[in-house]
mmCIF file of C-alpha atoms in Angstrom:
data_model
loop_
_atom_site.group_PDB
_atom_site.id
_atom_site.type_symbol
_atom_site.label_atom_id
_atom_site.label_comp_id
_atom_site.label_asym_id
_atom_site.label_seq_id
_atom_site.Cartn_x
_atom_site.Cartn_y
_atom_site.Cartn_z
ATOM 1 C CA MET Y 132 -17.112 -19.283 32.372
ATOM 2 C CA ASN Y 133 -13.805 -18.396 30.711
ATOM 3 C CA THR Y 134 -13.191 -19.650 27.203
ATOM 4 C CA ALA Y 135 -9.625 -20.577 26.305
ATOM 5 C CA PRO Y 136 -8.253 -18.440 23.464
ATOM 6 C CA THR Y 137 -8.082 -20.191 20.129
ATOM 7 C CA PRO Y 138 -4.579 -20.753 18.737
ATOM 8 C CA ALA Y 139 -3.373 -18.318 16.118
ATOM 9 C CA PRO Y 140 -3.941 -19.559 12.556
ATOM 10 C CA ASP Y 141 -1.222 -19.829 9.930
ATOM 11 C CA VAL Y 142 -3.045 -17.607 7.438
ATOM 12 C CA SER Y 143 -5.201 -14.518 7.865
ATOM 13 C CA ILE Y 144 -7.345 -13.639 4.842
ATOM 14 C CA VAL Y 145 -8.556 -10.028 4.728
ATOM 15 C CA VAL Y 146 -11.488 -9.141 2.461
ATOM 16 C CA PRO Y 147 -12.956 -5.604 2.345
ATOM 17 C CA VAL Y 148 -16.715 -5.746 1.732
ATOM 18 C CA TYR Y 149 -18.921 -2.935 0.427
ATOM 19 C CA ASN Y 150 -22.434 -3.729 -0.831
ATOM 20 C CA GLU Y 151 -21.627 -7.290 -1.925
ATOM 21 C CA VAL Y 152 -24.525 -9.136 -0.255
ATOM 22 C CA GLU Y 153 -25.174 -11.272 -3.364
ATOM 23 C CA ASN Y 154 -21.585 -12.520 -3.498
ATOM 24 C CA LEU Y 155 -20.862 -13.175 0.180
ATOM 25 C CA PRO Y 156 -22.253 -16.715 0.632
ATOM 26 C CA ASP Y 157 -20.477 -17.967 -2.476
ATOM 27 C CA LEU Y 158 -17.283 -16.089 -1.555
ATOM 28 C CA VAL Y 159 -17.100 -17.582 1.940
ATOM 29 C CA GLU Y 160 -17.820 -21.082 0.648
ATOM 30 C CA ARG Y 161 -15.185 -20.894 -2.097
ATOM 31 C CA ILE Y 162 -12.559 -19.598 0.316
ATOM 32 C CA ALA Y 163 -13.353 -22.485 2.658
ATOM 33 C CA GLN Y 164 -12.996 -24.990 -0.187
ATOM 34 C CA ALA Y 165 -9.701 -23.490 -1.335
ATOM 35 C CA MET Y 166 -8.179 -23.470 2.157
ATOM 36 C CA SER Y 167 -9.369 -26.992 3.005
ATOM 37 C CA ALA Y 168 -7.273 -28.292 0.109
ATOM 38 C CA GLN Y 169 -3.988 -27.214 1.763
ATOM 39 C CA PRO Y 170 -2.474 -27.898 5.199
ATOM 40 C CA LEU Y 171 -2.326 -24.395 6.701
ATOM 41 C CA SER Y 172 -4.967 -23.252 9.199
ATOM 42 C CA PHE Y 173 -6.721 -19.979 8.442
ATOM 43 C CA GLU Y 174 -9.081 -17.236 9.508
ATOM 44 C CA LEU Y 175 -11.184 -14.951 7.320
ATOM 45 C CA LEU Y 176 -11.564 -11.316 8.333
ATOM 46 C CA ALA Y 177 -14.427 -9.863 6.296
ATOM 47 C CA VAL Y 178 -14.409 -6.093 6.878
ATOM 48 C CA ASP Y 179 -17.790 -4.530 6.131
ATOM 49 C CA ASP Y 180 -17.079 -0.974 4.992
ATOM 50 C CA GLY Y 181 -20.415 0.588 5.897
ATOM 51 C CA SER Y 182 -22.522 -1.465 3.456
ATOM 52 C CA ARG Y 183 -26.159 -0.469 3.036
ATOM 53 C CA ASP Y 184 -27.464 -3.584 1.267
ATOM 54 C CA GLY Y 185 -27.579 -6.077 4.156
ATOM 55 C CA SER Y 186 -24.003 -7.339 3.806
ATOM 56 C CA ALA Y 187 -23.436 -6.913 7.558
ATOM 57 C CA ASP Y 188 -26.428 -9.098 8.455
ATOM 58 C CA THR Y 189 -25.312 -11.747 5.976
ATOM 59 C CA LEU Y 190 -21.824 -11.803 7.506
ATOM 60 C CA ARG Y 191 -23.315 -12.308 10.979
ATOM 61 C CA GLU Y 192 -25.391 -15.238 9.732
ATOM 62 C CA LEU Y 193 -22.425 -16.848 8.002
ATOM 63 C CA ALA Y 194 -20.150 -16.370 11.047
ATOM 64 C CA ALA Y 195 -22.662 -18.089 13.349
ATOM 65 C CA THR Y 196 -21.728 -21.500 11.912
ATOM 66 C CA ARG Y 197 -18.118 -20.785 10.888
ATOM 67 C CA PRO Y 198 -15.730 -20.094 13.788
ATOM 68 C CA TRP Y 199 -12.940 -19.170 11.379
ATOM 69 C CA LEU Y 200 -14.997 -16.272 9.953
ATOM 70 C CA ARG Y 201 -14.393 -13.027 11.859
ATOM 71 C CA PRO Y 202 -16.573 -10.156 10.577
ATOM 72 C CA VAL Y 203 -15.456 -6.596 11.291
ATOM 73 C CA PHE Y 204 -17.986 -3.772 10.957
ATOM 74 C CA LEU Y 205 -16.943 -0.186 10.244
ATOM 75 C CA ALA Y 206 -19.249 2.604 11.420
ATOM 76 C CA ARG Y 207 -19.561 4.053 7.905
ATOM 77 C CA ASN Y 208 -18.025 3.821 4.454
ATOM 78 C CA TYR Y 209 -14.389 4.862 4.924
ATOM 79 C CA GLY Y 210 -12.929 3.438 1.715
ATOM 80 C CA GLN Y 211 -10.936 0.381 0.762
ATOM 81 C CA SER Y 212 -7.660 1.493 2.344
ATOM 82 C CA SER Y 213 -9.273 1.972 5.762
ATOM 83 C CA ALA Y 214 -11.131 -1.332 5.449
ATOM 84 C CA LEU Y 215 -7.905 -3.172 4.661
ATOM 85 C CA GLN Y 216 -6.092 -1.472 7.537
ATOM 86 C CA ALA Y 217 -8.909 -2.431 9.920
ATOM 87 C CA GLY Y 218 -8.319 -6.034 8.867
ATOM 88 C CA PHE Y 219 -4.526 -5.745 9.080
ATOM 89 C CA ASP Y 220 -4.830 -4.458 12.641
ATOM 90 C CA ARG Y 221 -6.601 -7.698 13.624
ATOM 91 C CA VAL Y 222 -4.683 -10.403 11.750
ATOM 92 C CA ARG Y 223 -3.091 -13.208 13.768
ATOM 93 C CA GLY Y 224 -1.552 -15.426 11.096
ATOM 94 C CA ARG Y 225 2.061 -15.496 9.972
ATOM 95 C CA TYR Y 226 0.839 -15.034 6.397
ATOM 96 C CA VAL Y 227 -1.692 -12.423 5.275
ATOM 97 C CA VAL Y 228 -3.754 -12.735 2.086
ATOM 98 C CA THR Y 229 -5.991 -10.063 0.566
ATOM 99 C CA LEU Y 230 -8.631 -10.295 -2.150
ATOM 100 C CA ASP Y 231 -11.799 -8.489 -3.218
ATOM 101 C CA ALA Y 232 -15.312 -9.638 -2.360
ATOM 102 C CA ASP Y 233 -16.714 -9.327 -5.893
ATOM 103 C CA LEU Y 234 -15.583 -12.855 -6.895
ATOM 104 C CA GLN Y 235 -13.558 -11.517 -9.797
ATOM 105 C CA ASN Y 236 -10.514 -12.779 -7.916
ATOM 106 C CA GLU Y 237 -10.354 -16.574 -7.788
ATOM 107 C CA PRO Y 238 -10.188 -17.875 -4.171
ATOM 108 C CA GLY Y 239 -8.813 -21.133 -5.548
ATOM 109 C CA ASP Y 240 -5.551 -19.310 -6.335
ATOM 110 C CA ILE Y 241 -4.843 -18.519 -2.667
ATOM 111 C CA PRO Y 242 -2.931 -21.813 -2.079
ATOM 112 C CA LEU Y 243 -0.751 -20.980 -5.094
ATOM 113 C CA LEU Y 244 0.418 -17.759 -3.472
ATOM 114 C CA LEU Y 245 0.884 -19.384 -0.066
ATOM 115 C CA GLU Y 246 2.927 -22.215 -1.551
ATOM 116 C CA ARG Y 247 5.347 -19.672 -3.008
ATOM 117 C CA LEU Y 248 5.821 -18.055 0.401
ATOM 118 C CA GLU Y 249 6.226 -21.439 2.097
ATOM 119 C CA THR Y 250 8.819 -22.748 -0.344
ATOM 120 C CA ASP Y 251 10.777 -19.589 -1.206
ATOM 121 C CA SER Y 252 12.279 -17.795 1.802
ATOM 122 C CA SER Y 253 13.667 -15.055 -0.459
ATOM 123 C CA VAL Y 254 10.145 -13.752 -1.200
ATOM 124 C CA ASP Y 255 8.177 -11.619 1.263
ATOM 125 C CA MET Y 256 5.212 -10.663 -0.931
ATOM 126 C CA VAL Y 257 3.489 -12.410 -3.823
ATOM 127 C CA SER Y 258 1.355 -10.159 -6.010
ATOM 128 C CA GLY Y 259 -1.280 -11.523 -8.349
ATOM 129 C CA TRP Y 260 -1.174 -10.699 -12.057
ATOM 130 C CA ARG Y 261 -4.510 -10.811 -13.877
ATOM 131 C CA LYS Y 262 -2.857 -11.909 -17.108
ATOM 132 C CA ASP Y 263 -6.177 -12.655 -18.809
ATOM 133 C CA ARG Y 264 -8.256 -9.894 -17.264
ATOM 134 C CA GLN Y 265 -12.015 -10.082 -17.846
ATOM 135 C CA ASP Y 266 -12.912 -6.388 -17.899
ATOM 136 C CA ALA Y 267 -13.907 -3.739 -20.426
ATOM 137 C CA GLU Y 268 -10.986 -2.727 -22.640
ATOM 138 C CA LEU Y 269 -11.383 1.059 -22.781
ATOM 139 C CA SER Y 270 -12.845 1.858 -19.375
ATOM 140 C CA ARG Y 271 -10.819 -0.574 -17.231
ATOM 141 C CA LYS Y 272 -7.942 -2.373 -18.950
ATOM 142 C CA LEU Y 273 -6.398 0.524 -20.905
ATOM 143 C CA PRO Y 274 -6.291 2.982 -17.959
ATOM 144 C CA SER Y 275 -4.943 0.162 -15.791
ATOM 145 C CA ARG Y 276 -2.082 -0.572 -18.204
ATOM 146 C CA ILE Y 277 -1.146 3.099 -18.325
ATOM 147 C CA ALA Y 278 -1.280 3.394 -14.530
ATOM 148 C CA ASN Y 279 0.801 0.220 -14.051
ATOM 149 C CA ARG Y 280 3.585 1.505 -16.294
ATOM 150 C CA LEU Y 281 3.523 4.954 -14.731
ATOM 151 C CA ILE Y 282 3.652 3.609 -11.164
ATOM 152 C CA SER Y 283 6.352 1.058 -12.004
ATOM 153 C CA SER Y 284 8.506 3.728 -13.622
ATOM 154 C CA ALA Y 285 8.031 6.264 -10.813
ATOM 155 C CA THR Y 286 8.509 3.907 -7.854
ATOM 156 C CA GLY Y 287 11.000 1.418 -9.291
ATOM 157 C CA VAL Y 288 8.739 -1.492 -8.289
ATOM 158 C CA HIS Y 289 8.010 -3.101 -11.634
ATOM 159 C CA LEU Y 290 4.763 -5.095 -11.675
ATOM 160 C CA HIS Y 291 2.341 -5.910 -14.478
ATOM 161 C CA ASP Y 292 -0.730 -5.444 -12.297
ATOM 162 C CA TYR Y 293 -0.786 -3.080 -9.330
ATOM 163 C CA GLY Y 294 -4.579 -3.209 -9.186
ATOM 164 C CA CYS Y 295 -4.953 -6.929 -8.485
ATOM 165 C CA ALA Y 296 -6.321 -7.304 -4.961
ATOM 166 C CA LEU Y 297 -5.174 -10.930 -4.641
ATOM 167 C CA LYS Y 298 -1.849 -10.713 -2.810
ATOM 168 C CA ALA Y 299 -0.044 -12.650 -0.090
ATOM 169 C CA TYR Y 300 2.446 -11.298 2.454
ATOM 170 C CA ARG Y 301 4.605 -12.413 5.294
ATOM 171 C CA ARG Y 302 3.127 -10.941 8.459
ATOM 172 C CA PRO Y 303 6.085 -8.653 9.364
ATOM 173 C CA ILE Y 304 5.588 -6.709 6.127
ATOM 174 C CA ILE Y 305 1.968 -5.980 7.043
ATOM 175 C CA ASP Y 306 3.050 -4.931 10.541
ATOM 176 C CA ARG Y 307 5.396 -2.332 9.060
ATOM 177 C CA ILE Y 308 2.994 -0.464 6.779
ATOM 178 C CA ARG Y 309 -0.032 1.766 7.380
ATOM 179 C CA LEU Y 310 -2.709 2.591 4.824
ATOM 180 C CA TYR Y 311 -4.336 6.005 4.618
ATOM 181 C CA GLY Y 312 -6.536 7.729 2.059
ATOM 182 C CA GLU Y 313 -6.448 5.549 -1.053
ATOM 183 C CA LEU Y 314 -2.965 4.089 -0.721
ATOM 184 C CA HIS Y 315 -4.211 0.504 -1.155
ATOM 185 C CA ARG Y 316 -3.281 0.843 -4.831
ATOM 186 C CA PHE Y 317 0.358 1.300 -3.812
ATOM 187 C CA ILE Y 318 0.778 -1.508 -1.289
ATOM 188 C CA PRO Y 319 3.644 -3.087 -3.311
ATOM 189 C CA SER Y 320 5.520 0.238 -3.187
ATOM 190 C CA LEU Y 321 4.880 0.589 0.545
ATOM 191 C CA ALA Y 322 5.976 -3.014 1.063
ATOM 192 C CA LYS Y 323 9.170 -2.404 -0.899
ATOM 193 C CA GLU Y 324 9.842 0.624 1.309
ATOM 194 C CA ALA Y 325 9.374 -1.687 4.320
ATOM 195 C CA GLY Y 326 12.050 -4.044 2.983
ATOM 196 C CA ALA Y 327 9.943 -6.633 1.160
ATOM 197 C CA ARG Y 328 11.213 -8.728 -1.739
ATOM 198 C CA ILE Y 329 8.331 -8.940 -4.197
ATOM 199 C CA THR Y 330 7.435 -11.364 -6.928
ATOM 200 C CA GLU Y 331 4.438 -11.675 -9.237
ATOM 201 C CA VAL Y 332 2.505 -14.742 -10.340
ATOM 202 C CA PRO Y 333 -0.328 -15.036 -12.890
ATOM 203 C CA VAL Y 334 -3.751 -15.637 -11.340
ATOM 204 C CA ARG Y 335 -7.218 -16.207 -12.729
ATOM 205 C CA HIS Y 336 -9.733 -13.415 -13.163
ATOM 206 C CA HIS Y 337 -13.478 -13.548 -13.750
ATOM 207 C CA ALA Y 338 -15.984 -11.110 -15.120
ATOM 208 C CA ARG Y 339 -18.343 -9.660 -12.514
ATOM 209 C CA THR Y 340 -21.685 -11.497 -12.580
ATOM 210 C CA ARG Y 341 -23.382 -10.008 -9.509
ATOM 211 C CA GLY Y 342 -23.358 -6.606 -7.880
ATOM 212 C CA VAL Y 343 -22.078 -3.301 -9.224
ATOM 213 C CA SER Y 344 -18.462 -2.207 -9.685
ATOM 214 C CA LYS Y 345 -17.305 0.482 -7.258
ATOM 215 C CA TYR Y 346 -14.633 1.860 -9.606
ATOM 216 C CA GLY Y 347 -14.803 4.266 -12.518
ATOM 217 C CA ILE Y 348 -12.555 6.087 -14.964
ATOM 218 C CA ASP Y 349 -12.288 9.026 -12.521
ATOM 219 C CA ARG Y 350 -9.938 7.074 -10.259
ATOM 220 C CA THR Y 351 -7.177 7.462 -12.893
ATOM 221 C CA PHE Y 352 -6.756 11.115 -11.943
ATOM 222 C CA ARG Y 353 -6.654 10.332 -8.213
ATOM 223 C CA VAL Y 354 -3.937 7.761 -8.864
ATOM 224 C CA ILE Y 355 -1.655 10.500 -10.218
ATOM 225 C CA LEU Y 356 -2.021 12.568 -7.039
ATOM 226 C CA ASP Y 357 -1.442 9.545 -4.811
ATOM 227 C CA LEU Y 358 1.590 8.615 -6.917
ATOM 228 C CA ILE Y 359 3.201 11.985 -6.159
ATOM 229 C CA LEU Y 360 2.723 11.273 -2.448
ATOM 230 C CA ILE Y 361 4.163 7.762 -2.699
ATOM 231 C CA VAL Y 362 7.234 8.904 -4.650
ATOM 232 C CA PHE Y 363 7.869 11.594 -2.039
ATOM 233 C CA PHE Y 364 7.536 9.056 0.782
ATOM 234 C CA MET Y 365 9.864 6.569 -0.872
ATOM 235 C CA ARG Y 366 12.581 9.053 -1.817
ATOM 236 C CA TYR Y 367 12.421 11.969 0.605
ATOM 237 C CA ARG Y 368 10.507 10.974 3.729
ATOM 238 C CA GLN Y 369 13.657 10.939 5.855
ATOM 239 C CA ARG Y 370 15.336 13.841 4.047
ATOM 240 C CA PRO Y 371 12.683 16.442 3.155
ATOM 241 C CA LEU Y 372 15.319 19.179 2.920
ATOM 242 C CA HIS Y 373 16.709 17.475 -0.194
ATOM 243 C CA ALA Y 374 13.305 17.701 -1.867
ATOM 244 C CA PHE Y 375 12.185 21.181 -0.834
ATOM 245 C CA GLY Y 376 15.676 22.623 -0.556
ATOM 246 C CA GLY Y 377 16.708 21.276 -3.944
ATOM 247 C CA LEU Y 378 13.671 22.831 -5.592
ATOM 248 C CA GLY Y 379 14.339 26.044 -3.668
ATOM 249 C CA LEU Y 380 17.894 26.246 -4.985
ATOM 250 C CA TRP Y 381 16.710 25.694 -8.551
ATOM 251 C CA LEU Y 382 14.296 28.608 -8.120
ATOM 252 C CA ALA Y 383 16.651 30.922 -6.263
ATOM 253 C CA ALA Y 384 19.710 30.442 -8.510
ATOM 254 C CA PRO Y 385 18.232 32.118 -11.638
ATOM 255 C CA GLY Y 386 16.702 34.790 -9.401
ATOM 256 C CA VAL Y 387 20.115 35.646 -7.936
ATOM 257 C CA LEU Y 388 21.650 35.779 -11.439
ATOM 258 C CA ILE Y 389 18.878 38.077 -12.640
ATOM 259 C CA LEU Y 390 19.313 40.427 -9.682
ATOM 260 C CA ALA Y 391 23.099 40.413 -10.086
ATOM 261 C CA TRP Y 392 22.780 41.357 -13.745
ATOM 262 C CA LEU Y 393 20.277 44.118 -12.925
ATOM 263 C CA LEU Y 394 22.604 45.412 -10.191
ATOM 264 C CA LEU Y 395 25.385 45.673 -12.763
ATOM 265 C CA GLN Y 396 23.026 47.561 -15.061
ATOM 266 C CA LYS Y 397 22.175 49.929 -12.203
ATOM 267 C CA VAL Y 398 25.856 50.581 -11.495
ATOM 268 C CA LEU Y 399 26.339 51.426 -15.157
ATOM 269 C CA GLY Y 400 23.599 54.013 -14.918
ATOM 270 C CA GLU Y 401 20.645 52.128 -16.379
ATOM 271 C CA ASP Y 402 17.136 52.572 -14.962
ATOM 272 C CA ILE Y 403 15.904 49.188 -13.672
ATOM 273 C CA GLY Y 404 12.967 50.266 -11.495
ATOM 274 C CA GLY Y 405 10.291 49.631 -14.107
ATOM 275 C CA ARG Y 406 11.606 46.380 -15.523
ATOM 276 C CA PRO Y 407 9.435 43.267 -15.135
ATOM 277 C CA LEU Y 408 12.670 41.284 -14.850
ATOM 278 C CA LEU Y 409 13.299 42.886 -11.458
ATOM 279 C CA LEU Y 410 10.018 41.592 -10.122
ATOM 280 C CA ALA Y 411 10.709 38.157 -11.577
ATOM 281 C CA GLY Y 412 14.128 38.010 -9.931
ATOM 282 C CA VAL Y 413 12.805 39.045 -6.523
ATOM 283 C CA MET Y 414 9.935 36.535 -6.733
ATOM 284 C CA LEU Y 415 12.271 33.668 -7.676
ATOM 285 C CA VAL Y 416 14.594 34.419 -4.758
ATOM 286 C CA LEU Y 417 11.722 34.692 -2.291
ATOM 287 C CA MET Y 418 10.154 31.445 -3.528
ATOM 288 C CA GLY Y 419 13.516 29.687 -3.287
ATOM 289 C CA VAL Y 420 14.056 30.870 0.281
ATOM 290 C CA GLN Y 421 10.543 29.741 1.233
ATOM 291 C CA MET Y 422 11.158 26.265 -0.179
ATOM 292 C CA VAL Y 423 14.456 25.928 1.713
ATOM 293 C CA VAL Y 424 12.753 27.022 4.938
ATOM 294 C CA ALA Y 425 9.964 24.483 4.296
ATOM 295 C CA GLY Y 426 12.631 21.787 3.941
ATOM 296 C CA LEU Y 427 14.256 22.812 7.230
ATOM 297 C CA ILE Y 428 10.889 22.667 8.999
ATOM 298 C CA GLY Y 429 10.319 19.216 7.468
ATOM 299 C CA GLU Y 430 13.691 18.053 8.810
ATOM 300 C CA LEU Y 431 12.799 19.273 12.304
ATOM 301 C CA LEU Y 432 9.408 17.544 12.191
ATOM 302 C CA MET Y 433 10.984 14.307 10.970
ATOM 303 C CA ARG Y 434 13.478 14.275 13.814
ATOM 304 C CA ILE Y 435 10.773 15.025 16.369
ATOM 305 C CA TYR Y 436 8.645 12.222 14.892
ATOM 306 C CA HIS Y 437 11.391 9.591 15.054
ATOM 307 C CA GLU Y 438 12.841 10.622 18.400
ATOM 308 C CA ALA Y 439 9.413 10.785 20.058
ATOM 309 C CA GLY Y 440 8.705 7.117 19.349
ATOM 310 C CA GLY Y 441 7.228 7.341 15.846
ATOM 311 C CA ALA Y 442 7.917 4.959 12.971
ATOM 312 C CA PRO Y 443 11.417 3.447 12.995
ATOM 313 C CA GLN Y 444 13.966 4.779 10.531
ATOM 314 C CA PHE Y 445 14.844 1.254 9.423
ATOM 315 C CA HIS Y 446 14.002 -2.410 10.040
ATOM 316 C CA ALA Y 447 16.760 -4.774 11.103
ATOM 317 C CA GLN Y 448 17.141 -8.311 12.411
ATOM 318 C CA GLU Y 449 20.019 -10.096 14.063
ATOM 319 C CA TYR Y 450 20.899 -13.616 13.046
ATOM 320 C CA VAL Y 451 18.967 -16.330 14.896
ATOM 321 C CA PRO Y 452 20.002 -19.935 14.156
ATOM 322 C CA ASP Y 453 16.573 -21.193 13.199
ATOM 323 C CA SER Y 454 15.384 -21.800 9.637
ATOM 324 C CA ARG Y 455 11.907 -20.392 10.275
ATOM 325 C CA VAL Y 456 12.979 -17.339 12.274
ATOM 326 C CA ASN Y 457 15.931 -16.466 10.053
ATOM 327 C CA MET Y 458 13.819 -15.428 7.087
ATOM 328 C CA PRO Y 459 14.584 -12.039 5.459
ATOM 329 C CA ALA Y 460 11.321 -10.520 6.641
ATOM 330 C CA ALA Y 461 11.063 -12.052 10.141
ATOM 331 C CA ARG Y 462 9.317 -10.049 12.824
ATOM 332 C CA ASP Y 463 11.028 -6.976 14.199
ATOM 333 C CA GLN Y 464 9.792 -8.087 17.618
ATOM 334 C CA GLN Y 465 11.961 -11.200 17.366
ATOM 335 C CA ALA Y 466 14.991 -9.092 16.538
ATOM 336 C CA GLN Y 467 14.274 -6.844 19.510
ATOM 337 C CA ALA Y 468 13.889 -9.851 21.796
ATOM 338 C CA ALA Y 469 17.239 -11.207 20.644
ATOM 339 C CA THR Y 470 18.878 -7.816 21.277
ATOM 340 C CA ASN Y 471 17.419 -7.620 24.785
ATOM 341 C CA LYS Y 472 18.620 -11.121 25.577
ATOM 342 C CA ILE Y 473 22.174 -10.303 24.526
ATOM 343 C CA ALA Y 474 22.077 -7.072 26.522
#
């Protein structure tokens, strides 16, 4: 017997879960209460990231009596970015909300974020700001403040709280980004690269009462490495020759000057064979040439990637005379459909 497909909900809530068995029943219940107080329909995608404490079994039990709960089970622990992407790949709503499963985020604030998206068509992403954060000062809050300022300065996306998991997006923004490694910390930067207009609203934050935190001070160092990657993506992804070639020219220029000066000394009869400066000049020129060649290879790979059907170089939409469709971040599929119709 065939079962008719259920209609797509208005909101898809994505929650990565890793060893949070004690929090899951309360989390699911509080999300249900929060969403029942507003008019939009919803689904909850709880992505179990290889938990070993029985979280998967608990999700199955909870989903048995809640048709809006859609558990997703990863084969092993892949990390938060992969868990979020697994949820993003399965969302059906026109809005997407994310939050953590540790109940430090307040599910009751979800309608606040959705209301902003519903009433303000100039906003594509609403990021939560844990203004009164309930965490340890030295081990959590201080490194977070430093990281927030560093990321804001480097990416140009100025937010008070990059680490807050409670965020809401218009669906097209989620469709345009992909998460790898540990890039979940930089979703606002990736969203900005995808054309999103971002705002920030204060949300509530609670101290953890059950379970164990999965984060430590060591993540501060990983953030710096990921930040280098994000800055490169945002500034030079479509023009790698400017990054590598520019650095190559800065290296090669002093090398050429050094060799020119040594050549003049040689013409004047000086012995330059044993000078360390000769080796330095040759090394600088060779390193500069290598960097320029790396930039040229990057340009070739980028063109092959785009021309072979990879990620689009830009996102665009033609005007459609409908208040809901004509939002700044409307689906690229709608724009393509309009183009095909005109053609």
